[in-house]
Amino acid sequence: MDLQLEKLSVDIIDEDFANVFSSVHFLQAIIGRLNVNIKYGFVTAPSKIYVIYSIVVSTAAILSLIGLILQCEYADYFIIAEPYFTIGHVFNMIVVLKTVVRDLNGVSICEFYVKLQKIDRDLNFKGGKCNKTLAIYVTILTVVLCTHIFVAILVLNLYYMKSFCPYTTFMLWPEMIAIVDMILILTIIYYVSIRVNYINVTLETFKDKALNEVIAERHMYEKKSSADEVIWNHLLNGMNSVSTVMADFIELYQYQIFTFTCSLMLRIMILIQTGILIIKKQVSTYPIYLLT
């Protein structure tokens, strides 16, 4: 019974920790990407109702892409780049759908969040203030992302379409999921880096103390040794937790990082190719007498 209670207390998520990821998780919940649910101090997998909602959103995004290809007309100067634009969206849709399906069960992700918080408990790190500051930064990033997506939809309709295309509302769904995933990944990396920096600072402090204690009296050293041993135990446990978390992080998020990198490179190549084609078309249609 005591072991069960101890395990239960370890799995309880602190409010400060949950707030760090709350804004990203809220946005993920809206776009059908949420793979964990932190509620009442516990991390659980998404409910069956939410899984159905995620499937509906994914289906709507696929239908929007099909509708865009079949129904919407691009502006005259952008028609030449339409195939490349379509290829990019189809590629993004495929890799994002694979990511969503891969993470829908959420079991390993739930364990990851518990291990992530365990770093603070093993280190005895009081990170409430750091967590609040990080939560503010993540919220700002999330708001900026939402604004960016809204502006992108407007620009897409104003400059690249002959008329307003309602399908563009869901067309940017895979791009939004990829960016939200990267915000979450960067948040986790920054969260862990703060703890690693704390370990380094503490080790530097011990190094300086060791040099000073060489000339200290014997009884003063013995008086401090017990407190130092406690700190050393916290550091060792914390370093072990950090290594475990980073191993799980690589296993869970390496696919998202790889696909985002591939998608970004593909987008850059498409933009370069599109720009070259548009410039060539404009030059070829430019009056010859103006060039002489």
JSON list of C-alpha atoms in Angstrom, two decimals, residues 12-22 41 117 127-135:
[
{"chain": "A", "resi": 12, "resn": "ILE", "atom": "CA", "xyz": [1.43, 13.83, -9.52]},
{"chain": "A", "resi": 13, "resn": "ILE", "atom": "CA", "xyz": [2.21, 16.85, -11.71]},
{"chain": "A", "resi": 14, "resn": "ASP", "atom": "CA", "xyz": [2.82, 20.22, -10.04]},
{"chain": "A", "resi": 15, "resn": "GLU", "atom": "CA", "xyz": [0.79, 23.19, -11.21]},
{"chain": "A", "resi": 16, "resn": "ASP", "atom": "CA", "xyz": [3.89, 25.26, -12.07]},
{"chain": "A", "resi": 17, "resn": "PHE", "atom": "CA", "xyz": [5.18, 22.45, -14.27]},
{"chain": "A", "resi": 18, "resn": "ALA", "atom": "CA", "xyz": [1.82, 22.02, -16.01]},
{"chain": "A", "resi": 19, "resn": "ASN", "atom": "CA", "xyz": [1.59, 25.77, -16.71]},
{"chain": "A", "resi": 20, "resn": "VAL", "atom": "CA", "xyz": [4.83, 25.66, -18.71]},
{"chain": "A", "resi": 21, "resn": "PHE", "atom": "CA", "xyz": [3.14, 23.55, -21.39]},
{"chain": "A", "resi": 22, "resn": "SER", "atom": "CA", "xyz": [-0.47, 24.67, -20.94]},
{"chain": "A", "resi": 41, "resn": "GLY", "atom": "CA", "xyz": [-2.34, 16.80, -11.38]},
{"chain": "A", "resi": 117, "resn": "GLN", "atom": "CA", "xyz": [9.24, 16.71, -13.72]},
{"chain": "A", "resi": 127, "resn": "GLY", "atom": "CA", "xyz": [12.15, 25.94, -10.20]},
{"chain": "A", "resi": 128, "resn": "GLY", "atom": "CA", "xyz": [8.84, 27.69, -9.58]},
{"chain": "A", "resi": 129, "resn": "LYS", "atom": "CA", "xyz": [10.09, 31.11, -10.71]},
{"chain": "A", "resi": 130, "resn": "CYS", "atom": "CA", "xyz": [11.89, 29.66, -13.75]},
{"chain": "A", "resi": 131, "resn": "ASN", "atom": "CA", "xyz": [8.78, 27.72, -14.73]},
{"chain": "A", "resi": 132, "resn": "LYS", "atom": "CA", "xyz": [6.59, 30.83, -14.52]},
{"chain": "A", "resi": 133, "resn": "THR", "atom": "CA", "xyz": [9.01, 32.80, -16.70]},
{"chain": "A", "resi": 134, "resn": "LEU", "atom": "CA", "xyz": [9.23, 29.96, -19.20]},
{"chain": "A", "resi": 135, "resn": "ALA", "atom": "CA", "xyz": [5.42, 29.67, -19.26]}
]
